[in-house]
Amino acid sequence: MLALRLARGSHPPVLLRRLMVTAASAGVGFLLLCTLTYALAHPGDSGTSGVRLLWCLIPLAATVQLAVAVARTDPSTRPRAGLSAFGLGPARLAALAAVSTAVSGTLGSMLALLFFLHLRGDLTGLPFDGAAADLLAADRPLPLGAALTLLTLVPLTASGAAALALRPRRAPLPSAGGRGRERRTEPAEQTTYVEQRSVPAPTADPAAGAAANGLPWGVALIAAGLAAETYASRGGTGSTLVLPGEFGGNPAGVLAGWVLTAVGLALAGPGITRFCGGLLQWFRPGPARLLAGRILMAESGRIGRPLGVVCAVASAALATVTLHAGSDPGFFGPLTGLGAALVITCTTATLLVSALEAKQDRAPTTESLRRLGTPETLLRHAAALRVAMLLLVFAPLTWTVGALAAVPLSG
């Protein structure tokens, strides 16, 4: 009940972000139900049905990532002074965020079920002159238990990921004997600032150092993935994995190599973002470059990973467009187009929500700079420099990875 009251009293931007999670959950639920109807229509082709279900994991992962980012920016789940006295400590707030995420995901799954049943004609007859009858196996009875089981995947996964991301951390406290004790801290992503007369320094993001450490691993995975794609495409042997839509089949090693490349980009994103901040501060930086570079380095762990995921998705889209340039635009198919739209929309929205979270966390610092007389033009110039530097580094990287990934597939 508390989660519902907080949702009802939220500001419009907060409600809009929760509606984005609901819409994404509805899209993934509809894809899962379409996979179920394909299995009903083709009972002897269990292998293809299983592959279709596996492909649904990609939009599911994008939706879970968006749900976690939205939960982090929810004002009602951020720790504040005095809430522990009312029983709303960090652990209770993490549970509240998980419940709110589950409510949004469940609402999306219910909408997906209603729309799916409407298209099948189970509610008011077949709409659109029965255009979706063959796609949704309208002539076969729908196993309600299996459908409800599939629809619970998004709410359960998203709420579990939100609770895990916002759980209270324990940090060691130094003692006289040299042995550390443990104390409860707030979630790592929800750091606060202390009001001081001077400019408060941002609290160090623990994920920033682990991104920096993940850069070598990310580069290694990218190189290994591209090498695996090239080797598998030249060999032409081994099992074949069917791609969604009208793409046909490709060696499983090619797709495994692409998965390695995508994971490598996600791991390398924070380190590359930190590198961008260092470039801005290189060789006699002025106030705007220095401020922009320090902010990028401090926030690399928060926005770097979503940037890496967007880079991976954009490079995959670039490779697809390169391979099918001049083809019929309808070669995707309706379900493939829905899945691609979900992945692109969710990853882009996650990046924007993560940037909003970073802006909220540095708001006290920005306000202190204004009180010290910092001109607004300097702050806007620093923000423009951050965006320009990220585009300057990530855009060529995305194009290079996409072009290299398209070469084995075209061969």
PDB file of C-alpha atoms in Angstrom, residues 50-325:
ATOM      1  CA  GLY A  50      13.520 -22.541 -27.825  1.00  0.00           C
ATOM      2  CA  VAL A  51      15.705 -20.272 -29.969  1.00  0.00           C
ATOM      3  CA  ARG A  52      12.867 -17.750 -30.235  1.00  0.00           C
ATOM      4  CA  LEU A  53      12.527 -17.789 -26.460  1.00  0.00           C
ATOM      5  CA  LEU A  54      16.261 -17.187 -26.076  1.00  0.00           C
ATOM      6  CA  TRP A  55      16.094 -14.169 -28.386  1.00  0.00           C
ATOM      7  CA  CYS A  56      13.499 -12.673 -26.044  1.00  0.00           C
ATOM      8  CA  LEU A  57      16.207 -12.446 -23.377  1.00  0.00           C
ATOM      9  CA  ILE A  58      17.783  -9.458 -25.142  1.00  0.00           C
ATOM     10  CA  PRO A  59      14.770  -7.109 -24.810  1.00  0.00           C
ATOM     11  CA  LEU A  60      14.172  -8.596 -21.342  1.00  0.00           C
ATOM     12  CA  ALA A  61      17.688  -7.580 -20.267  1.00  0.00           C
ATOM     13  CA  ALA A  62      17.219  -4.083 -21.730  1.00  0.00           C
ATOM     14  CA  THR A  63      13.944  -3.702 -19.844  1.00  0.00           C
ATOM     15  CA  VAL A  64      15.505  -4.834 -16.561  1.00  0.00           C
ATOM     16  CA  GLN A  65      18.342  -2.355 -17.036  1.00  0.00           C
ATOM     17  CA  LEU A  66      15.822   0.446 -17.559  1.00  0.00           C
ATOM     18  CA  ALA A  67      13.816  -0.626 -14.504  1.00  0.00           C
ATOM     19  CA  VAL A  68      16.918  -0.529 -12.289  1.00  0.00           C
ATOM     20  CA  ALA A  69      17.883   2.923 -13.578  1.00  0.00           C
ATOM     21  CA  VAL A  70      14.364   4.231 -12.911  1.00  0.00           C
ATOM     22  CA  ALA A  71      14.380   2.751  -9.398  1.00  0.00           C
ATOM     23  CA  ARG A  72      17.630   4.533  -8.617  1.00  0.00           C
ATOM     24  CA  THR A  73      16.239   7.930  -9.634  1.00  0.00           C
ATOM     25  CA  ASP A  74      12.961   7.520  -7.760  1.00  0.00           C
ATOM     26  CA  PRO A  75      12.889  10.263  -5.080  1.00  0.00           C
ATOM     27  CA  SER A  76      10.718   8.150  -2.769  1.00  0.00           C
ATOM     28  CA  THR A  77      13.405   5.465  -2.464  1.00  0.00           C
ATOM     29  CA  ARG A  78      16.422   7.715  -1.870  1.00  0.00           C
ATOM     30  CA  PRO A  79      17.811   7.695   1.715  1.00  0.00           C
ATOM     31  CA  ARG A  80      17.181  10.866   3.697  1.00  0.00           C
ATOM     32  CA  ALA A  81      17.900  11.895   7.250  1.00  0.00           C
ATOM     33  CA  GLY A  82      15.218  10.950   9.770  1.00  0.00           C
ATOM     34  CA  LEU A  83      13.561   8.184   7.769  1.00  0.00           C
ATOM     35  CA  SER A  84      15.191   5.434   9.838  1.00  0.00           C
ATOM     36  CA  ALA A  85      13.228   6.613  12.862  1.00  0.00           C
ATOM     37  CA  PHE A  86      10.017   5.697  10.988  1.00  0.00           C
ATOM     38  CA  GLY A  87      11.333   2.285  10.016  1.00  0.00           C
ATOM     39  CA  LEU A  88      12.399   3.381   6.500  1.00  0.00           C
ATOM     40  CA  GLY A  89      16.081   2.598   6.608  1.00  0.00           C
ATOM     41  CA  PRO A  90      18.196   1.697   3.569  1.00  0.00           C
ATOM     42  CA  ALA A  91      17.030  -1.926   3.574  1.00  0.00           C
ATOM     43  CA  ARG A  92      13.348  -0.945   3.772  1.00  0.00           C
ATOM     44  CA  LEU A  93      13.795   1.618   0.998  1.00  0.00           C
ATOM     45  CA  ALA A  94      15.430  -1.007  -1.215  1.00  0.00           C
ATOM     46  CA  ALA A  95      12.463  -3.299  -0.616  1.00  0.00           C
ATOM     47  CA  LEU A  96      10.108  -0.413  -1.404  1.00  0.00           C
ATOM     48  CA  ALA A  97      11.918   0.200  -4.688  1.00  0.00           C
ATOM     49  CA  ALA A  98      11.604  -3.477  -5.546  1.00  0.00           C
ATOM     50  CA  VAL A  99       7.863  -3.424  -4.833  1.00  0.00           C
ATOM     51  CA  SER A 100       7.362  -0.286  -6.939  1.00  0.00           C
ATOM     52  CA  THR A 101       9.270  -1.895  -9.797  1.00  0.00           C
ATOM     53  CA  ALA A 102       7.193  -5.051  -9.480  1.00  0.00           C
ATOM     54  CA  VAL A 103       3.983  -3.002  -9.627  1.00  0.00           C
ATOM     55  CA  SER A 104       5.087  -1.282 -12.848  1.00  0.00           C
ATOM     56  CA  GLY A 105       6.171  -4.571 -14.405  1.00  0.00           C
ATOM     57  CA  THR A 106       2.982  -6.366 -13.402  1.00  0.00           C
ATOM     58  CA  LEU A 107       0.850  -3.607 -14.885  1.00  0.00           C
ATOM     59  CA  GLY A 108       2.773  -3.918 -18.161  1.00  0.00           C
ATOM     60  CA  SER A 109       2.328  -7.691 -18.208  1.00  0.00           C
ATOM     61  CA  MET A 110      -1.418  -7.320 -17.648  1.00  0.00           C
ATOM     62  CA  LEU A 111      -1.655  -4.858 -20.538  1.00  0.00           C
ATOM     63  CA  ALA A 112       0.303  -7.258 -22.748  1.00  0.00           C
ATOM     64  CA  LEU A 113      -2.068 -10.114 -21.880  1.00  0.00           C
ATOM     65  CA  LEU A 114      -5.167  -8.019 -22.598  1.00  0.00           C
ATOM     66  CA  PHE A 115      -3.823  -6.807 -25.946  1.00  0.00           C
ATOM     67  CA  PHE A 116      -2.700 -10.312 -26.858  1.00  0.00           C
ATOM     68  CA  LEU A 117      -6.101 -11.814 -26.065  1.00  0.00           C
ATOM     69  CA  HIS A 118      -7.785  -9.042 -28.033  1.00  0.00           C
ATOM     70  CA  LEU A 119      -5.687  -9.774 -31.127  1.00  0.00           C
ATOM     71  CA  ARG A 120      -6.417 -13.494 -30.791  1.00  0.00           C
ATOM     72  CA  GLY A 121     -10.123 -12.821 -30.671  1.00  0.00           C
ATOM     73  CA  ASP A 122     -10.583 -14.348 -27.219  1.00  0.00           C
ATOM     74  CA  LEU A 123     -12.347 -11.232 -25.907  1.00  0.00           C
ATOM     75  CA  THR A 124     -14.488  -9.602 -28.602  1.00  0.00           C
ATOM     76  CA  GLY A 125     -13.790 -11.530 -31.793  1.00  0.00           C
ATOM     77  CA  LEU A 126     -10.905 -11.285 -34.263  1.00  0.00           C
ATOM     78  CA  PRO A 127      -9.951  -7.652 -34.980  1.00  0.00           C
ATOM     79  CA  PHE A 128      -8.376  -6.353 -38.208  1.00  0.00           C
ATOM     80  CA  ASP A 129     -10.231  -9.003 -40.242  1.00  0.00           C
ATOM     81  CA  GLY A 130      -8.223 -11.780 -38.591  1.00  0.00           C
ATOM     82  CA  ALA A 131      -4.826 -10.486 -39.803  1.00  0.00           C
ATOM     83  CA  ALA A 132      -3.077 -11.742 -36.655  1.00  0.00           C
ATOM     84  CA  ALA A 133      -4.856 -15.108 -36.485  1.00  0.00           C
ATOM     85  CA  ASP A 134      -2.020 -17.145 -37.997  1.00  0.00           C
ATOM     86  CA  LEU A 135       0.716 -15.287 -36.119  1.00  0.00           C
ATOM     87  CA  LEU A 136      -0.952 -15.801 -32.705  1.00  0.00           C
ATOM     88  CA  ALA A 137      -2.383 -19.295 -33.313  1.00  0.00           C
ATOM     89  CA  ALA A 138      -5.943 -18.119 -32.763  1.00  0.00           C
ATOM     90  CA  ASP A 139      -7.330 -21.546 -33.692  1.00  0.00           C
ATOM     91  CA  ARG A 140      -5.628 -23.258 -30.749  1.00  0.00           C
ATOM     92  CA  PRO A 141      -6.506 -22.987 -27.041  1.00  0.00           C
ATOM     93  CA  LEU A 142      -4.115 -20.878 -24.985  1.00  0.00           C
ATOM     94  CA  PRO A 143      -2.574 -22.597 -21.929  1.00  0.00           C
ATOM     95  CA  LEU A 144      -3.255 -19.949 -19.306  1.00  0.00           C
ATOM     96  CA  GLY A 145      -0.760 -21.347 -16.803  1.00  0.00           C
ATOM     97  CA  ALA A 146       2.122 -21.182 -19.281  1.00  0.00           C
ATOM     98  CA  ALA A 147       1.126 -17.676 -20.344  1.00  0.00           C
ATOM     99  CA  LEU A 148       1.006 -16.393 -16.761  1.00  0.00           C
ATOM    100  CA  THR A 149       4.359 -18.040 -16.001  1.00  0.00           C
ATOM    101  CA  LEU A 150       6.000 -16.234 -18.906  1.00  0.00           C
ATOM    102  CA  LEU A 151       4.401 -12.943 -17.909  1.00  0.00           C
ATOM    103  CA  THR A 152       5.895 -13.135 -14.411  1.00  0.00           C
ATOM    104  CA  LEU A 153       9.444 -13.113 -15.807  1.00  0.00           C
ATOM    105  CA  VAL A 154       9.635  -9.348 -16.252  1.00  0.00           C
ATOM    106  CA  PRO A 155       8.206  -8.274 -12.848  1.00  0.00           C
ATOM    107  CA  LEU A 156      10.205 -10.832 -10.885  1.00  0.00           C
ATOM    108  CA  THR A 157      13.486 -10.209 -12.700  1.00  0.00           C
ATOM    109  CA  ALA A 158      13.162  -6.425 -12.631  1.00  0.00           C
ATOM    110  CA  SER A 159      12.180  -6.242  -8.962  1.00  0.00           C
ATOM    111  CA  GLY A 160      14.967  -8.631  -7.968  1.00  0.00           C
ATOM    112  CA  ALA A 161      17.541  -6.609  -9.909  1.00  0.00           C
ATOM    113  CA  ALA A 162      16.292  -3.351  -8.343  1.00  0.00           C
ATOM    114  CA  ALA A 163      16.506  -4.802  -4.831  1.00  0.00           C
ATOM    115  CA  LEU A 164      20.015  -6.112  -5.540  1.00  0.00           C
ATOM    116  CA  ALA A 165      21.222  -2.792  -6.973  1.00  0.00           C
ATOM    117  CA  LEU A 166      19.825  -0.713  -4.087  1.00  0.00           C
ATOM    118  CA  ARG A 167      20.652  -3.073  -1.244  1.00  0.00           C
ATOM    119  CA  PRO A 168      22.603  -1.616   1.711  1.00  0.00           C
ATOM    120  CA  ARG A 169      26.346  -2.173   1.551  1.00  0.00           C
ATOM    121  CA  ARG A 170      28.697  -2.993   4.377  1.00  0.00           C
ATOM    122  CA  ALA A 171      32.061  -1.276   4.585  1.00  0.00           C
ATOM    123  CA  PRO A 172      34.894  -2.178   7.018  1.00  0.00           C
ATOM    124  CA  LEU A 173      35.693   0.216   9.860  1.00  0.00           C
ATOM    125  CA  PRO A 174      39.307   0.428  11.043  1.00  0.00           C
ATOM    126  CA  SER A 175      39.907  -0.599  14.662  1.00  0.00           C
ATOM    127  CA  ALA A 176      42.790  -0.284  17.099  1.00  0.00           C
ATOM    128  CA  GLY A 177      43.811  -3.892  16.664  1.00  0.00           C
ATOM    129  CA  GLY A 178      44.069  -3.567  12.894  1.00  0.00           C
ATOM    130  CA  ARG A 179      41.013  -5.741  12.248  1.00  0.00           C
ATOM    131  CA  GLY A 180      38.110  -4.047  10.520  1.00  0.00           C
ATOM    132  CA  ARG A 181      34.551  -4.037  11.705  1.00  0.00           C
ATOM    133  CA  GLU A 182      31.557  -3.779   9.430  1.00  0.00           C
ATOM    134  CA  ARG A 183      29.096  -0.933   9.333  1.00  0.00           C
ATOM    135  CA  ARG A 184      25.950  -0.449   7.282  1.00  0.00           C
ATOM    136  CA  THR A 185      26.156   2.139   4.538  1.00  0.00           C
ATOM    137  CA  GLU A 186      23.794   3.491   1.947  1.00  0.00           C
ATOM    138  CA  PRO A 187      23.647   2.040  -1.556  1.00  0.00           C
ATOM    139  CA  ALA A 188      26.767   2.821  -3.528  1.00  0.00           C
ATOM    140  CA  GLU A 189      24.846   4.591  -6.258  1.00  0.00           C
ATOM    141  CA  GLN A 190      22.913   6.849  -3.879  1.00  0.00           C
ATOM    142  CA  THR A 191      25.671   8.988  -2.431  1.00  0.00           C
ATOM    143  CA  THR A 192      24.800  12.285  -0.822  1.00  0.00           C
ATOM    144  CA  TYR A 193      26.623  15.559  -0.438  1.00  0.00           C
ATOM    145  CA  VAL A 194      27.401  17.440   2.747  1.00  0.00           C
ATOM    146  CA  GLU A 195      26.492  21.109   2.831  1.00  0.00           C
ATOM    147  CA  GLN A 196      29.638  23.162   3.460  1.00  0.00           C
ATOM    148  CA  ARG A 197      30.656  26.767   3.084  1.00  0.00           C
ATOM    149  CA  SER A 198      33.146  25.858   0.397  1.00  0.00           C
ATOM    150  CA  VAL A 199      32.381  23.854  -2.707  1.00  0.00           C
ATOM    151  CA  PRO A 200      31.574  20.279  -1.590  1.00  0.00           C
ATOM    152  CA  ALA A 201      33.558  17.624  -3.371  1.00  0.00           C
ATOM    153  CA  PRO A 202      31.530  14.785  -4.872  1.00  0.00           C
ATOM    154  CA  THR A 203      31.675  11.524  -2.986  1.00  0.00           C
ATOM    155  CA  ALA A 204      33.858   9.064  -4.830  1.00  0.00           C
ATOM    156  CA  ASP A 205      31.828   6.589  -6.829  1.00  0.00           C
ATOM    157  CA  PRO A 206      33.025   3.050  -5.993  1.00  0.00           C
ATOM    158  CA  ALA A 207      32.028   1.920  -9.465  1.00  0.00           C
ATOM    159  CA  ALA A 208      34.354   4.439 -11.074  1.00  0.00           C
ATOM    160  CA  GLY A 209      37.532   2.630 -10.032  1.00  0.00           C
ATOM    161  CA  ALA A 210      36.039  -0.777 -11.015  1.00  0.00           C
ATOM    162  CA  ALA A 211      35.231   0.732 -14.506  1.00  0.00           C
ATOM    163  CA  ALA A 212      38.700   1.928 -14.918  1.00  0.00           C
ATOM    164  CA  ASN A 213      39.872  -1.598 -13.975  1.00  0.00           C
ATOM    165  CA  GLY A 214      37.413  -3.103 -16.449  1.00  0.00           C
ATOM    166  CA  LEU A 215      38.870  -1.257 -19.447  1.00  0.00           C
ATOM    167  CA  PRO A 216      41.599  -3.849 -20.212  1.00  0.00           C
ATOM    168  CA  TRP A 217      39.096  -6.684 -19.859  1.00  0.00           C
ATOM    169  CA  GLY A 218      36.640  -4.863 -22.077  1.00  0.00           C
ATOM    170  CA  VAL A 219      39.210  -4.284 -24.804  1.00  0.00           C
ATOM    171  CA  ALA A 220      40.283  -7.925 -24.586  1.00  0.00           C
ATOM    172  CA  LEU A 221      36.683  -9.143 -24.922  1.00  0.00           C
ATOM    173  CA  ILE A 222      36.063  -6.866 -27.917  1.00  0.00           C
ATOM    174  CA  ALA A 223      39.147  -8.208 -29.681  1.00  0.00           C
ATOM    175  CA  ALA A 224      38.270 -11.807 -28.781  1.00  0.00           C
ATOM    176  CA  GLY A 225      34.707 -11.351 -30.011  1.00  0.00           C
ATOM    177  CA  LEU A 226      35.767  -9.931 -33.377  1.00  0.00           C
ATOM    178  CA  ALA A 227      38.347 -12.697 -33.773  1.00  0.00           C
ATOM    179  CA  ALA A 228      35.751 -15.354 -32.946  1.00  0.00           C
ATOM    180  CA  GLU A 229      33.326 -13.905 -35.517  1.00  0.00           C
ATOM    181  CA  THR A 230      35.984 -13.932 -38.217  1.00  0.00           C
ATOM    182  CA  TYR A 231      37.120 -17.478 -37.456  1.00  0.00           C
ATOM    183  CA  ALA A 232      33.585 -18.884 -37.293  1.00  0.00           C
ATOM    184  CA  SER A 233      32.521 -17.207 -40.529  1.00  0.00           C
ATOM    185  CA  ARG A 234      35.550 -18.497 -42.436  1.00  0.00           C
ATOM    186  CA  GLY A 235      35.212 -22.021 -41.097  1.00  0.00           C
ATOM    187  CA  GLY A 236      31.558 -22.344 -42.050  1.00  0.00           C
ATOM    188  CA  THR A 237      31.198 -25.451 -39.902  1.00  0.00           C
ATOM    189  CA  GLY A 238      29.451 -26.140 -36.648  1.00  0.00           C
ATOM    190  CA  SER A 239      25.889 -25.582 -35.521  1.00  0.00           C
ATOM    191  CA  THR A 240      23.736 -22.890 -37.063  1.00  0.00           C
ATOM    192  CA  LEU A 241      21.632 -20.496 -34.993  1.00  0.00           C
ATOM    193  CA  VAL A 242      18.589 -18.982 -36.648  1.00  0.00           C
ATOM    194  CA  LEU A 243      18.292 -15.212 -36.384  1.00  0.00           C
ATOM    195  CA  PRO A 244      14.937 -13.457 -35.913  1.00  0.00           C
ATOM    196  CA  GLY A 245      12.996 -12.245 -38.933  1.00  0.00           C
ATOM    197  CA  GLU A 246      14.248 -13.025 -42.415  1.00  0.00           C
ATOM    198  CA  PHE A 247      17.942 -13.070 -41.560  1.00  0.00           C
ATOM    199  CA  GLY A 248      18.338 -16.798 -42.070  1.00  0.00           C
ATOM    200  CA  GLY A 249      20.922 -18.768 -40.154  1.00  0.00           C
ATOM    201  CA  ASN A 250      24.501 -18.032 -39.143  1.00  0.00           C
ATOM    202  CA  PRO A 251      27.150 -20.093 -37.389  1.00  0.00           C
ATOM    203  CA  ALA A 252      26.682 -20.046 -33.642  1.00  0.00           C
ATOM    204  CA  GLY A 253      30.316 -18.969 -33.254  1.00  0.00           C
ATOM    205  CA  VAL A 254      29.590 -15.720 -35.082  1.00  0.00           C
ATOM    206  CA  LEU A 255      26.799 -14.833 -32.689  1.00  0.00           C
ATOM    207  CA  ALA A 256      28.859 -15.907 -29.684  1.00  0.00           C
ATOM    208  CA  GLY A 257      31.614 -13.601 -30.882  1.00  0.00           C
ATOM    209  CA  TRP A 258      29.154 -10.741 -31.145  1.00  0.00           C
ATOM    210  CA  VAL A 259      27.971 -11.402 -27.581  1.00  0.00           C
ATOM    211  CA  LEU A 260      31.589 -11.165 -26.403  1.00  0.00           C
ATOM    212  CA  THR A 261      31.987  -7.898 -28.293  1.00  0.00           C
ATOM    213  CA  ALA A 262      28.836  -6.429 -26.726  1.00  0.00           C
ATOM    214  CA  VAL A 263      29.897  -7.460 -23.207  1.00  0.00           C
ATOM    215  CA  GLY A 264      33.329  -5.979 -23.856  1.00  0.00           C
ATOM    216  CA  LEU A 265      31.828  -2.640 -24.868  1.00  0.00           C
ATOM    217  CA  ALA A 266      29.703  -2.587 -21.706  1.00  0.00           C
ATOM    218  CA  LEU A 267      32.761  -3.330 -19.541  1.00  0.00           C
ATOM    219  CA  ALA A 268      34.959  -0.806 -21.321  1.00  0.00           C
ATOM    220  CA  GLY A 269      32.366   1.996 -21.218  1.00  0.00           C
ATOM    221  CA  PRO A 270      33.267   3.375 -17.760  1.00  0.00           C
ATOM    222  CA  GLY A 271      36.987   3.295 -18.518  1.00  0.00           C
ATOM    223  CA  ILE A 272      36.491   5.043 -21.858  1.00  0.00           C
ATOM    224  CA  THR A 273      34.344   7.689 -20.161  1.00  0.00           C
ATOM    225  CA  ARG A 274      37.064   8.246 -17.590  1.00  0.00           C
ATOM    226  CA  PHE A 275      39.578   8.520 -20.419  1.00  0.00           C
ATOM    227  CA  CYS A 276      37.392  11.216 -22.008  1.00  0.00           C
ATOM    228  CA  GLY A 277      37.525  13.167 -18.760  1.00  0.00           C
ATOM    229  CA  GLY A 278      41.294  12.900 -18.739  1.00  0.00           C
ATOM    230  CA  LEU A 279      41.509  14.159 -22.311  1.00  0.00           C
ATOM    231  CA  LEU A 280      39.504  17.237 -21.420  1.00  0.00           C
ATOM    232  CA  GLN A 281      41.992  18.109 -18.683  1.00  0.00           C
ATOM    233  CA  TRP A 282      45.080  17.503 -20.802  1.00  0.00           C
ATOM    234  CA  PHE A 283      47.493  20.352 -21.621  1.00  0.00           C
ATOM    235  CA  ARG A 284      46.676  23.542 -19.740  1.00  0.00           C
ATOM    236  CA  PRO A 285      42.913  23.216 -19.188  1.00  0.00           C
ATOM    237  CA  GLY A 286      40.804  26.269 -18.523  1.00  0.00           C
ATOM    238  CA  PRO A 287      38.037  26.390 -15.912  1.00  0.00           C
ATOM    239  CA  ALA A 288      35.402  24.920 -18.254  1.00  0.00           C
ATOM    240  CA  ARG A 289      37.594  22.039 -19.452  1.00  0.00           C
ATOM    241  CA  LEU A 290      38.793  21.318 -15.931  1.00  0.00           C
ATOM    242  CA  LEU A 291      35.254  21.248 -14.528  1.00  0.00           C
ATOM    243  CA  ALA A 292      33.949  19.116 -17.408  1.00  0.00           C
ATOM    244  CA  GLY A 293      36.814  16.656 -17.117  1.00  0.00           C
ATOM    245  CA  ARG A 294      36.489  16.245 -13.361  1.00  0.00           C
ATOM    246  CA  ILE A 295      32.739  15.646 -13.654  1.00  0.00           C
ATOM    247  CA  LEU A 296      33.236  12.992 -16.348  1.00  0.00           C
ATOM    248  CA  MET A 297      35.843  11.207 -14.275  1.00  0.00           C
ATOM    249  CA  ALA A 298      33.663  11.314 -11.150  1.00  0.00           C
ATOM    250  CA  GLU A 299      30.572  10.050 -13.005  1.00  0.00           C
ATOM    251  CA  SER A 300      32.290   7.517 -15.265  1.00  0.00           C
ATOM    252  CA  GLY A 301      31.043   4.580 -13.233  1.00  0.00           C
ATOM    253  CA  ARG A 302      27.447   5.809 -13.366  1.00  0.00           C
ATOM    254  CA  ILE A 303      27.057   6.769 -17.029  1.00  0.00           C
ATOM    255  CA  GLY A 304      29.886   4.761 -18.576  1.00  0.00           C
ATOM    256  CA  ARG A 305      28.183   1.379 -18.577  1.00  0.00           C
ATOM    257  CA  PRO A 306      24.927   2.631 -20.145  1.00  0.00           C
ATOM    258  CA  LEU A 307      27.070   4.414 -22.726  1.00  0.00           C
ATOM    259  CA  GLY A 308      28.853   1.164 -23.508  1.00  0.00           C
ATOM    260  CA  VAL A 309      25.543  -0.685 -23.872  1.00  0.00           C
ATOM    261  CA  VAL A 310      24.192   2.005 -26.218  1.00  0.00           C
ATOM    262  CA  CYS A 311      27.418   1.762 -28.184  1.00  0.00           C
ATOM    263  CA  ALA A 312      26.951  -2.009 -28.532  1.00  0.00           C
ATOM    264  CA  VAL A 313      23.328  -1.643 -29.652  1.00  0.00           C
ATOM    265  CA  ALA A 314      24.178   1.118 -32.124  1.00  0.00           C
ATOM    266  CA  SER A 315      27.043  -0.903 -33.614  1.00  0.00           C
ATOM    267  CA  ALA A 316      24.701  -3.894 -34.028  1.00  0.00           C
ATOM    268  CA  ALA A 317      22.156  -1.669 -35.773  1.00  0.00           C
ATOM    269  CA  LEU A 318      24.899  -0.277 -38.010  1.00  0.00           C
ATOM    270  CA  ALA A 319      26.053  -3.779 -38.932  1.00  0.00           C
ATOM    271  CA  THR A 320      22.471  -4.798 -39.737  1.00  0.00           C
ATOM    272  CA  VAL A 321      21.904  -1.764 -41.946  1.00  0.00           C
ATOM    273  CA  THR A 322      25.214  -2.389 -43.723  1.00  0.00           C
ATOM    274  CA  LEU A 323      24.345  -6.015 -44.424  1.00  0.00           C
ATOM    275  CA  HIS A 324      20.842  -5.305 -45.695  1.00  0.00           C
ATOM    276  CA  ALA A 325      21.334  -1.993 -47.501  1.00  0.00           C
TER     277      ALA A 325
END
